[in-house]
Coordinates of C-alpha atoms in Angstrom, one line a residue:
Chain A
M25 CA -18.8 88.3 -57.4
T26 CA -20.7 85.6 -59.2
E27 CA -21.7 83.8 -56.0
V28 CA -23.4 87.0 -54.8
E29 CA -25.3 87.4 -58.0
T30 CA -26.6 83.8 -58.0
L31 CA -27.5 83.5 -54.4
V32 CA -29.4 86.7 -54.1
P33 CA -33.2 86.5 -54.4
R34 CA -35.0 87.6 -57.5
E35 CA -37.9 88.9 -55.5
T36 CA -38.1 90.8 -52.3
P37 CA -39.3 88.5 -49.4
P38 CA -43.1 88.7 -48.9
D39 CA -43.0 90.0 -45.3
R40 CA -41.3 93.2 -46.1
P41 CA -43.3 96.3 -45.0
A42 CA -45.2 98.0 -47.7
K43 CA -43.4 101.4 -47.3
T44 CA -40.4 100.4 -49.3
V45 CA -42.1 101.5 -52.4
K46 CA -39.6 100.8 -55.1
R47 CA -39.2 97.0 -55.4
R48 CA -35.6 96.3 -56.2
N49 CA -33.9 92.9 -56.5
G50 CA -31.3 91.9 -54.0
W51 CA -28.4 92.7 -56.4
Q52 CA -29.6 96.3 -56.7
V53 CA -29.9 96.7 -53.0
V54 CA -26.4 95.4 -52.4
W55 CA -25.0 97.4 -55.3
S56 CA -26.6 100.7 -54.1
N57 CA -24.7 100.4 -50.8
G58 CA -21.5 102.4 -51.2
K59 CA -19.4 100.2 -49.0
A60 CA -20.6 97.0 -50.7
R61 CA -19.9 98.5 -54.1
T62 CA -16.3 99.2 -53.1
G63 CA -16.0 95.7 -51.8
I64 CA -17.4 94.2 -55.0
V65 CA -15.0 96.1 -57.2
I66 CA -12.0 95.0 -55.1
L67 CA -13.2 91.4 -55.1
A68 CA -13.7 91.6 -58.9
L69 CA -10.1 92.8 -59.2
F70 CA -8.8 89.8 -57.1
V71 CA -10.9 87.4 -59.3
A72 CA -9.4 89.0 -62.4
V73 CA -5.9 88.7 -61.1
A74 CA -6.5 85.0 -60.1
V75 CA -8.0 84.1 -63.5
C76 CA -5.3 86.0 -65.5
A77 CA -2.5 84.9 -63.2
P78 CA -0.5 83.2 -66.1
V79 CA -0.7 86.5 -68.1
I80 CA 0.1 88.9 -65.2
A81 CA 2.8 87.0 -63.4
P82 CA 6.2 87.5 -65.2
F83 CA 7.6 84.2 -63.9
N84 CA 6.5 80.8 -62.9
P85 CA 5.9 81.1 -59.1
K86 CA 7.7 77.7 -58.5
D87 CA 10.6 78.5 -60.8
S88 CA 13.6 78.6 -58.4
T89 CA 16.3 79.3 -61.0
L90 CA 16.3 83.1 -60.5
P91 CA 19.0 84.9 -58.6
P92 CA 18.1 84.4 -54.9
G93 CA 17.5 86.9 -52.2
L94 CA 17.1 90.1 -54.4
Q95 CA 15.6 93.2 -52.9
P96 CA 12.5 94.7 -54.6
G97 CA 13.0 96.6 -57.8
G98 CA 13.9 96.1 -61.4
A99 CA 12.7 93.0 -63.3
Y100 CA 11.7 91.4 -59.9
L101 CA 9.0 93.8 -58.7
L102 CA 9.0 92.6 -55.1
G103 CA 12.3 90.9 -55.2
T104 CA 13.1 87.2 -55.0
T105 CA 13.0 84.6 -52.3
N106 CA 16.0 82.9 -50.8
L107 CA 15.2 79.9 -53.0
G108 CA 15.3 82.1 -56.1
Q109 CA 11.5 82.5 -56.8
D110 CA 9.9 85.7 -58.0
I111 CA 7.8 87.1 -55.0
F112 CA 5.4 89.1 -57.2
S113 CA 4.5 86.0 -59.3
Q114 CA 3.9 84.1 -56.1
L115 CA 1.7 86.8 -54.8
V116 CA -0.4 86.8 -58.0
Y117 CA -0.8 83.0 -58.0
G118 CA -1.6 83.0 -54.3
A119 CA -4.9 84.8 -55.1
Q120 CA -6.1 81.6 -56.7
V121 CA -5.7 79.5 -53.6
S122 CA -7.4 82.0 -51.3
L123 CA -10.3 82.5 -53.6
I124 CA -10.8 78.8 -54.3
V125 CA -10.6 77.9 -50.6
G126 CA -13.0 80.8 -49.7
L127 CA -15.5 79.7 -52.3
L128 CA -15.4 76.0 -51.8
A129 CA -15.1 75.9 -48.0
G130 CA -17.7 78.8 -47.8
V131 CA -20.2 76.7 -49.8
V132 CA -19.6 73.5 -47.8
V133 CA -19.8 75.3 -44.5
T134 CA -23.0 77.1 -45.5
L135 CA -24.7 74.0 -46.8
I136 CA -23.9 72.0 -43.6
A137 CA -25.1 75.0 -41.5
L138 CA -28.3 75.4 -43.5
V139 CA -29.2 71.7 -43.4
I140 CA -28.5 71.4 -39.6
G141 CA -30.2 74.7 -38.8
L142 CA -33.3 73.8 -40.8
V143 CA -33.6 70.3 -39.4
A144 CA -33.0 71.4 -35.8
G145 CA -35.4 74.3 -36.2
L146 CA -38.2 72.3 -37.8
L147 CA -38.0 69.1 -35.8
Q148 CA -38.6 69.6 -32.1
G149 CA -37.8 67.2 -29.3
V150 CA -34.9 64.8 -29.2
V151 CA -33.5 65.6 -32.7
D152 CA -33.4 69.3 -31.9
E153 CA -31.8 68.6 -28.5
I154 CA -29.1 66.5 -30.0
L155 CA -28.4 68.9 -32.8
S156 CA -28.4 71.9 -30.5
F157 CA -26.0 70.1 -28.2
S158 CA -23.7 69.4 -31.2
I159 CA -23.9 73.0 -32.2
N160 CA -22.9 74.2 -28.8
L161 CA -20.1 71.6 -28.6
A162 CA -18.7 72.6 -31.9
L163 CA -18.8 76.3 -30.9
V164 CA -16.7 75.8 -27.8
V165 CA -14.2 73.2 -28.9
P166 CA -11.1 75.3 -29.8
A167 CA -11.1 75.3 -33.6
L168 CA -7.4 75.8 -34.5
P169 CA -6.1 73.1 -32.1
L170 CA -8.8 70.7 -33.5
M171 CA -7.8 71.5 -37.0
V172 CA -4.1 71.0 -36.5
T173 CA -4.7 67.8 -34.5
I174 CA -6.7 66.3 -37.4
A175 CA -4.3 67.7 -40.0
A176 CA -1.3 66.3 -38.2
Y177 CA -2.5 62.7 -38.6
S178 CA -3.3 63.1 -42.3
P179 CA -0.8 61.4 -44.6
V180 CA -1.7 63.8 -47.4
H181 CA -1.5 67.6 -47.0
G182 CA -3.5 69.4 -49.7
L183 CA -6.3 71.8 -50.3
S184 CA -8.9 69.2 -49.8
L185 CA -7.7 68.4 -46.3
I186 CA -7.7 72.1 -45.4
I187 CA -11.2 72.5 -46.7
F188 CA -12.3 69.4 -44.8
V189 CA -11.0 70.6 -41.5
I190 CA -12.4 74.1 -42.0
A191 CA -15.8 72.6 -42.8
L192 CA -15.6 70.3 -39.7
T193 CA -15.0 73.2 -37.4
G194 CA -16.7 76.1 -39.1
W195 CA -20.4 75.2 -39.5
A196 CA -21.7 75.7 -35.9
W197 CA -22.1 79.5 -35.8
G198 CA -24.1 79.5 -39.0
A199 CA -26.2 76.6 -37.9
R200 CA -27.1 78.3 -34.7
M201 CA -28.2 81.5 -36.5
K202 CA -30.2 79.5 -39.0
R203 CA -31.9 77.5 -36.3
A204 CA -32.9 80.6 -34.5
Q205 CA -34.3 82.1 -37.7
V206 CA -36.3 79.0 -38.5
L207 CA -37.8 79.1 -35.0
L208 CA -38.7 82.7 -35.5
L209 CA -40.2 82.2 -38.9
R210 CA -42.2 79.0 -38.3
S211 CA -44.5 80.8 -35.8
Q212 CA -45.3 83.6 -38.2
D213 CA -48.7 84.0 -39.8
F214 CA -47.7 83.4 -43.4
V215 CA -46.3 79.9 -42.4
T216 CA -49.5 79.1 -40.5
A217 CA -51.5 80.2 -43.5
A218 CA -49.5 78.0 -45.8
R219 CA -50.0 75.1 -43.5
F220 CA -53.7 75.6 -43.3
S221 CA -54.0 75.8 -47.1
G222 CA -52.6 72.3 -47.1
D223 CA -49.0 72.9 -48.2
G224 CA -46.7 70.0 -47.5
L225 CA -43.5 70.2 -45.3
W226 CA -41.1 70.4 -48.3
R227 CA -43.2 73.1 -50.0
I228 CA -43.3 75.2 -46.8
V229 CA -39.5 74.8 -46.3
F230 CA -38.6 75.7 -49.9
R231 CA -41.3 78.2 -50.7
E232 CA -41.9 80.0 -47.3
L233 CA -38.9 79.5 -45.1
V234 CA -35.8 79.3 -47.3
P235 CA -36.7 82.5 -49.4
N236 CA -36.9 84.4 -46.1
M237 CA -33.5 83.1 -45.1
V238 CA -31.6 84.1 -48.2
S239 CA -29.9 87.2 -46.8
L240 CA -28.9 85.2 -43.7
V241 CA -27.5 82.4 -45.9
V242 CA -25.6 84.9 -48.1
A243 CA -24.2 86.7 -45.0
G244 CA -23.4 83.3 -43.5
F245 CA -21.6 82.4 -46.7
M246 CA -19.5 85.6 -46.6
G247 CA -18.6 85.0 -43.0
A248 CA -17.7 81.4 -43.7
A249 CA -15.5 82.4 -46.7
I250 CA -13.7 85.1 -44.6
G251 CA -13.1 82.5 -41.9
A252 CA -11.9 79.9 -44.4
I253 CA -9.5 82.3 -46.1
G254 CA -8.0 83.2 -42.7
A255 CA -7.9 79.5 -41.6
E256 CA -6.1 78.4 -44.8
A257 CA -3.6 81.2 -44.3
G258 CA -3.1 80.2 -40.6
L259 CA -2.7 76.5 -41.3
S260 CA -0.4 77.1 -44.3
F261 CA 1.6 79.5 -42.1
L262 CA 2.0 76.7 -39.5
G263 CA 3.3 74.4 -42.3
L264 CA 0.2 72.2 -42.4
G265 CA -0.8 73.1 -45.9
D266 CA 0.4 71.5 -49.1
P267 CA 4.1 72.6 -49.3
S268 CA 4.1 72.6 -53.1
T269 CA 1.1 75.0 -53.3
V270 CA 1.9 78.7 -53.6
S271 CA -0.5 80.5 -51.3
W272 CA -0.2 83.7 -49.2
G273 CA -0.1 81.6 -46.1
S274 CA 2.7 79.3 -47.4
M275 CA 4.6 82.4 -48.7
S276 CA 4.6 83.8 -45.1
Y277 CA 5.7 80.4 -43.8
W278 CA 8.7 80.3 -46.1
A279 CA 9.4 84.0 -45.4
N280 CA 9.4 83.4 -41.7
S281 CA 11.4 80.2 -41.7
N282 CA 14.0 81.5 -44.1
G283 CA 14.6 84.6 -41.9
A284 CA 13.2 87.2 -44.3
M285 CA 13.2 89.5 -41.3
L286 CA 16.9 89.2 -40.7
T287 CA 17.8 89.6 -44.3
G288 CA 15.5 92.6 -44.6
Q289 CA 13.4 91.2 -47.4
W290 CA 10.4 93.3 -46.3
A291 CA 8.3 92.7 -49.4
W292 CA 8.4 89.0 -48.9
L293 CA 7.1 89.4 -45.4
L294 CA 4.7 92.3 -46.0
A295 CA 3.0 91.5 -49.3
P296 CA 1.1 88.3 -48.6
G297 CA -0.3 89.6 -45.3
L298 CA -1.5 92.8 -46.9
A299 CA -3.1 90.9 -49.8
L300 CA -5.0 88.8 -47.4
S301 CA -6.1 91.8 -45.4
L302 CA -7.3 93.6 -48.6
L303 CA -9.3 90.5 -49.7
I304 CA -10.9 90.1 -46.3
T305 CA -11.7 93.8 -46.2
A306 CA -13.5 93.5 -49.6
L307 CA -15.6 90.6 -48.3
T308 CA -16.4 92.5 -45.1
L309 CA -17.5 95.5 -47.1
I310 CA -19.8 93.4 -49.2
N311 CA -21.3 92.0 -46.0
F312 CA -22.4 95.6 -45.1
G313 CA -24.5 95.6 -48.3
I314 CA -25.9 92.1 -47.5
D315 CA -27.0 93.3 -44.1
A316 CA -29.0 95.9 -45.9
L317 CA -30.9 93.1 -47.6
S318 CA -32.4 91.8 -44.4
N319 CA -32.6 95.2 -42.6
P320 CA -34.2 97.9 -44.8
Q321 CA -33.1 100.6 -42.3
L322 CA -29.5 100.1 -43.3
R323 CA -30.2 100.8 -47.0
E324 CA -28.7 103.8 -48.8
E325 CA -31.0 105.2 -51.4
Chain B
M4 CA -31.4 76.6 -8.9
L5 CA -32.8 74.7 -11.9
Y6 CA -30.6 77.0 -14.1
F7 CA -27.4 75.9 -12.3
L8 CA -28.4 72.2 -12.4
R9 CA -29.1 72.4 -16.1
K10 CA -25.8 74.1 -16.8
T11 CA -23.9 71.6 -14.6
G12 CA -25.6 68.7 -16.5
L13 CA -24.7 70.3 -19.8
F14 CA -21.1 70.8 -18.7
V15 CA -20.7 67.2 -17.8
L16 CA -22.3 66.1 -21.1
T17 CA -20.0 68.5 -23.1
L18 CA -17.0 67.2 -21.1
W19 CA -17.9 63.6 -21.9
A20 CA -18.3 64.5 -25.6
A21 CA -14.9 66.2 -25.8
V22 CA -13.2 63.3 -24.1
T23 CA -14.9 60.9 -26.5
L24 CA -13.9 63.1 -29.5
N25 CA -10.3 62.9 -28.2
F26 CA -10.6 59.1 -28.1
L27 CA -12.0 58.8 -31.6
I28 CA -9.7 61.2 -33.5
P29 CA -6.6 58.9 -33.5
R30 CA -8.7 55.8 -34.1
L31 CA -10.3 57.2 -37.2
Q32 CA -7.0 57.7 -38.9
P33 CA -5.7 55.4 -41.6
G34 CA -3.0 53.1 -40.4
D35 CA -2.1 52.7 -36.7
P36 CA -0.7 55.8 -35.2
A37 CA 0.0 54.0 -31.9
E38 CA 2.0 51.3 -33.6
A39 CA 4.1 54.0 -35.4
I40 CA 4.9 55.7 -32.1
V41 CA 5.6 52.4 -30.2
Q42 CA 8.0 51.3 -32.9
K43 CA 9.9 54.6 -32.9
L44 CA 10.2 54.4 -29.1
A45 CA 11.5 50.8 -29.4
G46 CA 14.3 52.3 -31.5
Q47 CA 15.5 54.5 -28.6
A48 CA 18.8 53.5 -27.0
Q49 CA 17.3 53.7 -23.5
Q50 CA 15.0 50.9 -22.3
V51 CA 11.3 52.0 -22.4
D52 CA 9.0 51.1 -19.5
P53 CA 6.3 48.7 -20.8
E54 CA 3.8 50.5 -18.5
Q55 CA 4.4 53.7 -20.6
I56 CA 4.0 51.8 -23.9
R57 CA 0.7 50.6 -22.6
A58 CA -0.4 54.1 -21.7
I59 CA 0.4 55.3 -25.2
R60 CA -1.6 52.4 -26.7
L61 CA -4.6 53.3 -24.4
M62 CA -4.5 56.9 -25.6
L63 CA -4.0 56.2 -29.4
G64 CA -5.4 52.7 -30.0
V65 CA -4.9 49.1 -29.1
P66 CA -4.9 46.5 -31.9
D67 CA -7.2 43.4 -31.7
T68 CA -9.3 44.7 -28.8
S69 CA -13.0 45.8 -29.0
L70 CA -13.6 49.5 -29.2
W71 CA -15.6 49.3 -26.0
N72 CA -12.8 47.8 -24.0
Q73 CA -10.4 50.3 -25.4
Y74 CA -12.8 53.1 -24.5
W75 CA -13.1 51.9 -20.9
D76 CA -9.3 51.5 -20.5
Y77 CA -8.8 55.0 -22.0
L78 CA -11.2 56.6 -19.5
N79 CA -9.4 54.7 -16.7
A80 CA -6.0 56.0 -17.9
L81 CA -7.4 59.6 -18.1
V82 CA -8.7 59.5 -14.6
H83 CA -5.2 58.5 -13.4
G84 CA -3.6 61.3 -15.6
N85 CA -1.5 58.7 -17.4
F86 CA -0.8 60.0 -20.9
G87 CA 2.3 57.9 -21.7
L88 CA 5.6 59.0 -23.0
S89 CA 6.4 61.9 -25.3
Y90 CA 8.0 60.7 -28.4
G91 CA 9.6 64.0 -29.3
Y92 CA 11.0 64.6 -25.8
F93 CA 11.9 61.1 -24.9
P94 CA 12.4 60.0 -22.1
Y95 CA 10.1 62.6 -20.6
S96 CA 6.5 61.8 -20.0
V97 CA 3.7 63.8 -21.7
T98 CA 2.5 65.0 -18.2
H99 CA 6.0 66.3 -17.5
M100 CA 6.2 68.3 -20.7
I101 CA 2.8 69.8 -20.2
A102 CA 3.6 70.7 -16.6
E103 CA 6.7 72.6 -17.9
A104 CA 4.8 74.5 -20.6
L105 CA 1.4 75.2 -18.9
P106 CA 2.5 78.0 -16.5
Y107 CA 3.9 80.1 -19.4
T108 CA 0.7 79.9 -21.4
L109 CA -1.6 80.3 -18.5
T110 CA 0.2 83.5 -17.4
L111 CA 0.5 84.9 -20.9
V112 CA -3.1 84.2 -21.8
G113 CA -4.5 85.1 -18.3
V114 CA -2.8 88.5 -18.2
T115 CA -3.4 89.5 -21.8
Q116 CA -7.1 88.4 -21.8
I117 CA -7.9 90.4 -18.7
I118 CA -6.2 93.5 -20.0
A119 CA -7.8 93.0 -23.5
F120 CA -11.2 92.5 -21.9
V121 CA -11.0 95.6 -19.7
A122 CA -9.4 97.8 -22.3
G123 CA -11.6 96.5 -25.1
T124 CA -14.9 97.0 -23.3
G125 CA -13.8 100.4 -22.1
L126 CA -12.9 101.6 -25.6
G127 CA -16.1 100.1 -27.0
A128 CA -18.2 101.8 -24.3
W129 CA -16.4 105.1 -25.0
A130 CA -16.9 104.8 -28.7
A131 CA -20.7 104.1 -28.2
W132 CA -21.0 107.0 -25.7
R133 CA -19.4 109.4 -28.2
R134 CA -20.9 107.7 -31.2
N135 CA -20.7 109.4 -34.6
T136 CA -17.8 111.6 -33.4
K137 CA -14.2 111.4 -34.5
I138 CA -13.3 109.3 -31.5
D139 CA -15.9 106.8 -32.5
S140 CA -14.8 106.5 -36.1
F141 CA -11.2 106.2 -35.0
I142 CA -11.9 103.4 -32.6
S143 CA -14.4 101.5 -34.8
L144 CA -12.6 101.9 -38.1
G145 CA -9.2 101.2 -36.5
S146 CA -10.4 98.0 -34.9
T147 CA -12.2 96.8 -38.0
F148 CA -9.0 97.4 -40.0
L149 CA -6.9 95.5 -37.5
S150 CA -9.4 92.6 -37.6
T151 CA -8.8 92.0 -41.3
L152 CA -5.1 91.6 -40.8
P153 CA -3.9 88.0 -40.4
F154 CA -3.0 87.2 -36.9
F155 CA 0.5 85.7 -37.7
W156 CA 1.2 88.8 -39.8
I157 CA 0.7 91.2 -36.9
A158 CA 3.0 89.1 -34.8
L159 CA 5.7 89.0 -37.6
M160 CA 5.4 92.8 -38.0
L161 CA 5.9 93.3 -34.2
I162 CA 9.1 91.3 -34.3
Y163 CA 10.3 93.0 -37.5
V164 CA 9.7 96.5 -36.2
L165 CA 10.1 96.4 -32.4
A166 CA 12.7 93.6 -32.2
N167 CA 14.8 93.4 -35.4
T168 CA 14.7 97.1 -36.4
L169 CA 14.4 99.1 -33.2
H170 CA 15.9 96.4 -30.9
W171 CA 13.6 97.5 -28.1
F172 CA 12.6 93.9 -27.2
P173 CA 14.0 90.4 -27.7
E174 CA 13.0 88.5 -30.7
G175 CA 11.9 85.4 -28.9
G176 CA 12.3 83.0 -26.0
A177 CA 10.9 83.3 -22.5
Y178 CA 14.1 84.5 -20.7
S179 CA 17.7 85.3 -21.5
G180 CA 20.2 82.5 -21.7
E181 CA 22.6 83.9 -19.2
I182 CA 20.0 84.2 -16.4
V183 CA 19.5 81.3 -14.0
P184 CA 15.8 80.6 -13.6
A185 CA 15.0 81.4 -10.0
F186 CA 12.4 83.3 -8.1
S187 CA 14.4 86.5 -8.0
S188 CA 13.3 89.9 -9.1
G189 CA 15.8 90.0 -11.9
F190 CA 14.5 86.8 -13.4
V191 CA 10.9 87.9 -13.1
A192 CA 11.7 91.2 -14.8
D193 CA 13.5 89.3 -17.5
L194 CA 10.5 87.0 -18.0
A195 CA 8.2 90.0 -18.2
Y196 CA 10.5 91.7 -20.7
H197 CA 10.5 88.7 -23.0
A198 CA 6.7 88.4 -22.7
V199 CA 6.0 91.9 -23.9
L200 CA 5.9 91.2 -27.6
P201 CA 3.9 88.0 -27.6
A202 CA 1.5 89.6 -25.1
L203 CA 1.2 92.7 -27.4
A204 CA 0.3 90.4 -30.3
L205 CA -2.4 88.7 -28.3
L206 CA -3.6 92.0 -26.9
I207 CA -4.1 93.7 -30.2
T208 CA -6.1 90.9 -31.7
G209 CA -7.8 90.0 -28.4
S210 CA -9.3 93.4 -27.7
I211 CA -10.9 93.9 -31.1
G212 CA -13.9 91.6 -30.5
W213 CA -14.6 93.4 -27.2
I214 CA -14.4 96.8 -28.7
L215 CA -16.9 96.1 -31.5
G216 CA -19.1 93.9 -29.4
M217 CA -19.3 96.4 -26.5
R218 CA -20.0 99.3 -28.9
N219 CA -22.9 97.4 -30.4
N220 CA -24.4 96.4 -27.0
M221 CA -23.9 99.9 -25.6
V222 CA -25.5 101.7 -28.5
Q223 CA -28.5 99.5 -27.9
S224 CA -28.6 100.0 -24.2
L225 CA -28.2 103.8 -24.6
G226 CA -31.3 103.9 -26.7
S227 CA -33.4 101.9 -24.1
D228 CA -36.0 103.4 -21.8
Y229 CA -34.2 103.0 -18.5
T230 CA -31.2 105.0 -19.9
R231 CA -33.6 107.7 -21.1
L232 CA -35.2 107.7 -17.6
A233 CA -31.8 108.2 -16.1
V234 CA -31.1 111.1 -18.3
A235 CA -34.5 112.6 -17.6
K236 CA -33.9 112.3 -13.9
G237 CA -31.0 114.6 -14.5
L238 CA -28.2 112.2 -13.5
K239 CA -24.7 113.1 -14.3
E240 CA -23.4 111.9 -17.7
R241 CA -20.7 109.8 -16.3
R242 CA -23.2 108.0 -14.0
V243 CA -25.7 107.4 -16.9
A244 CA -22.9 106.0 -19.1
W245 CA -21.3 103.6 -16.5
T246 CA -23.9 102.6 -14.1
Y247 CA -26.9 102.5 -16.5
A248 CA -25.8 101.8 -20.1
A249 CA -22.5 100.1 -19.7
R250 CA -23.5 97.8 -16.9
I251 CA -26.3 96.1 -18.9
A252 CA -24.2 96.1 -22.1
L253 CA -21.5 94.2 -20.3
L254 CA -23.5 91.0 -19.7
P255 CA -23.2 89.4 -23.2
N256 CA -19.5 90.0 -23.0
F257 CA -19.1 87.7 -20.0
T258 CA -20.3 84.7 -22.1
G259 CA -18.3 86.0 -25.0
F260 CA -15.2 86.1 -22.8
A261 CA -15.3 82.3 -22.2
I262 CA -16.1 81.4 -25.8
S263 CA -13.2 83.6 -27.0
L264 CA -10.8 81.6 -25.0
G265 CA -11.0 78.8 -27.6
G266 CA -9.8 81.3 -30.2
V267 CA -7.1 82.6 -27.8
F268 CA -5.6 79.1 -27.5
G269 CA -5.5 78.9 -31.3
G270 CA -3.8 82.3 -31.2
T271 CA -1.1 81.1 -28.8
L272 CA -0.3 78.2 -31.2
I273 CA 0.7 80.8 -33.7
V274 CA 2.2 83.5 -31.4
E275 CA 4.3 81.1 -29.4
Q276 CA 5.6 79.5 -32.5
I277 CA 6.6 82.8 -33.9
F278 CA 8.2 84.1 -30.7
S279 CA 9.6 80.6 -29.7
Y280 CA 7.8 81.1 -26.4
P281 CA 8.0 77.8 -24.5
G282 CA 4.3 77.4 -23.7
M283 CA 1.5 75.0 -24.8
G284 CA 1.2 76.4 -28.3
K285 CA 4.9 75.9 -29.0
L286 CA 4.7 72.5 -27.5
M287 CA 1.7 71.6 -29.8
Y288 CA 3.5 73.0 -32.8
D289 CA 6.6 70.9 -32.1
A290 CA 4.5 67.8 -31.4
I291 CA 3.0 68.2 -34.9
G292 CA 6.5 68.5 -36.5
N293 CA 7.7 65.5 -34.5
R294 CA 4.5 63.5 -35.2
D295 CA 4.5 63.1 -31.4
F296 CA 0.9 61.9 -31.2
P297 CA 0.7 61.1 -27.5
L298 CA 1.7 64.7 -26.7
L299 CA -0.5 66.2 -29.4
Q300 CA -3.5 64.3 -28.2
A301 CA -3.0 65.3 -24.5
I302 CA -2.5 69.0 -25.4
F303 CA -5.7 69.0 -27.4
L304 CA -7.6 67.4 -24.6
I305 CA -6.3 69.8 -21.9
T306 CA -7.0 72.8 -24.1
T307 CA -10.5 71.7 -24.8
V308 CA -11.3 70.9 -21.2
A309 CA -9.9 74.3 -20.1
V310 CA -12.1 76.1 -22.5
L311 CA -15.2 74.1 -21.5
L312 CA -14.5 74.8 -17.9
A313 CA -14.2 78.5 -18.6
N314 CA -17.5 78.4 -20.4
F315 CA -19.2 76.7 -17.5
L316 CA -17.9 79.2 -15.1
A317 CA -19.0 82.1 -17.3
D318 CA -22.5 80.5 -17.5
V319 CA -22.6 80.3 -13.7
L320 CA -21.4 83.9 -13.3
V321 CA -24.0 85.2 -15.7
G322 CA -26.7 83.3 -13.8
V323 CA -25.6 85.0 -10.6
L324 CA -25.4 88.4 -12.2
D325 CA -28.5 88.4 -14.3
P326 CA -31.7 87.1 -12.6
R327 CA -33.6 87.1 -15.9
V328 CA -31.5 84.3 -17.2
R329 CA -32.3 82.1 -14.2
R330 CA -36.0 82.7 -14.5
Q331 CA -36.1 81.9 -18.2
S332 CA -35.0 78.4 -17.8
S333 CA -37.2 77.5 -14.8

């Protein structure tokens, strides 16, 4: 929730048509959208669970001294794993990993995409050609095979590796969108006006271009965060994450490899996937409100 | 013509970049992955052909040689299709292992992608045509919900419900143990029976993109002037929907089809692992577990080249179908 608040512009962009009479800040626009509001509330709940995990979780998620293989119910809300860990506690702690990966990888991916998109859009000629080529290359190279190939070589398997491979493969889509937006904006009258009034390149970039790209950047961040959360879960499910971290992906990995399906421990199998789905749904819903930032027709009054 | 030349040039350039990327990845690693593999192979009871050791070195790195020489030798080995020995499946060569696995994945991906494309665009067009009705909300909300579910989770649920609980389909594998692989109708039927669940997992996730994409495109093309003209002329609804609105809305999906293949190969990695389906994805998964770098590297290269080729073909196809694209670039 905090990242939405801080990244949203304080003022409405200057090129907005005059008929939107009431000037509202970006946060109000997003909040006034019913879907986005639902998403923000769900996301806030996840953040609260992640922050208060030590209070909410009844057991240490790595504590494997409990009776193993229990069905849901009683003191063990969702049962225990075959290794004797409490599944509900693991689920609660798993929220931390997904949120951290979503936030960090989302920020890194967005920054790379913004810098490359800006540079490619502003500089024409060879630099743009090379960067556009790199963007297209990164778009078509299959992401998951590239991620696992790099991860397989790495001697350490931790969150930093996962964030690294996500950043390496995830920036291209955002960079392409931002380059297109810069190309569109740079030919508009207010940029020409700024140039004629003697503004330097940096001033034009940060006072004219970037403020008009805020909604695109925020939407790009949400998309990157969604992708990163999914990628972390996928990589951990394939056993390429840090085996000692408790995440929803690694829970599914252990559930699958310990035959939770055959022993009928449905909660072990079901819960991490549903938690992931709910978190991604929340972020997708927030994105509807962010779309309304850049497109006033989508706003709900 | 210029359009096709430009696309061909771009394809060759992308191909070169992918091949170079494949060269660089093992060489940027800490330590010497090639040395590790060569030493493990030396520990095998059977004598290892020195030619094969050389091929592995060319793929993964040669000590004490300049990068340029290595690069040149690497390209040379690639042209001859010489990827060296698989460590995990010793004494088989990498090429042999891939030749075994490739038909499974190609069939699985080929069949599911075509069905997903046809069904997905069809459903998307239907939703757009009946937009703001119950059919539309069912299709769009349903596919949006499915798109938030983790891919591996959908596959696990399919096994749990359809294989373990209802016993309608086998849990995994490509064919039953008791059947002898041969080109008989019984064996083919058995293959198809085993492929249903992995195919279903790929189908469910594969069609979502087409449904949502086609719905968006078609809502736009339904609002455009030529569609309104078609309605004004008094053409039948069905004709307006399919020959006017859907036809133009289909074009962006052709390019999308090729780009999506990259994602599909990622999907097979997960699906084949879950269903123990002996294709490229399972092979790649096992190569990671065995730290079988020669095999891993070759699979990555082949997957990438396949996706690049599909993209190139899609570009050519769109150029043939849409004259506007050709004119833009000349």
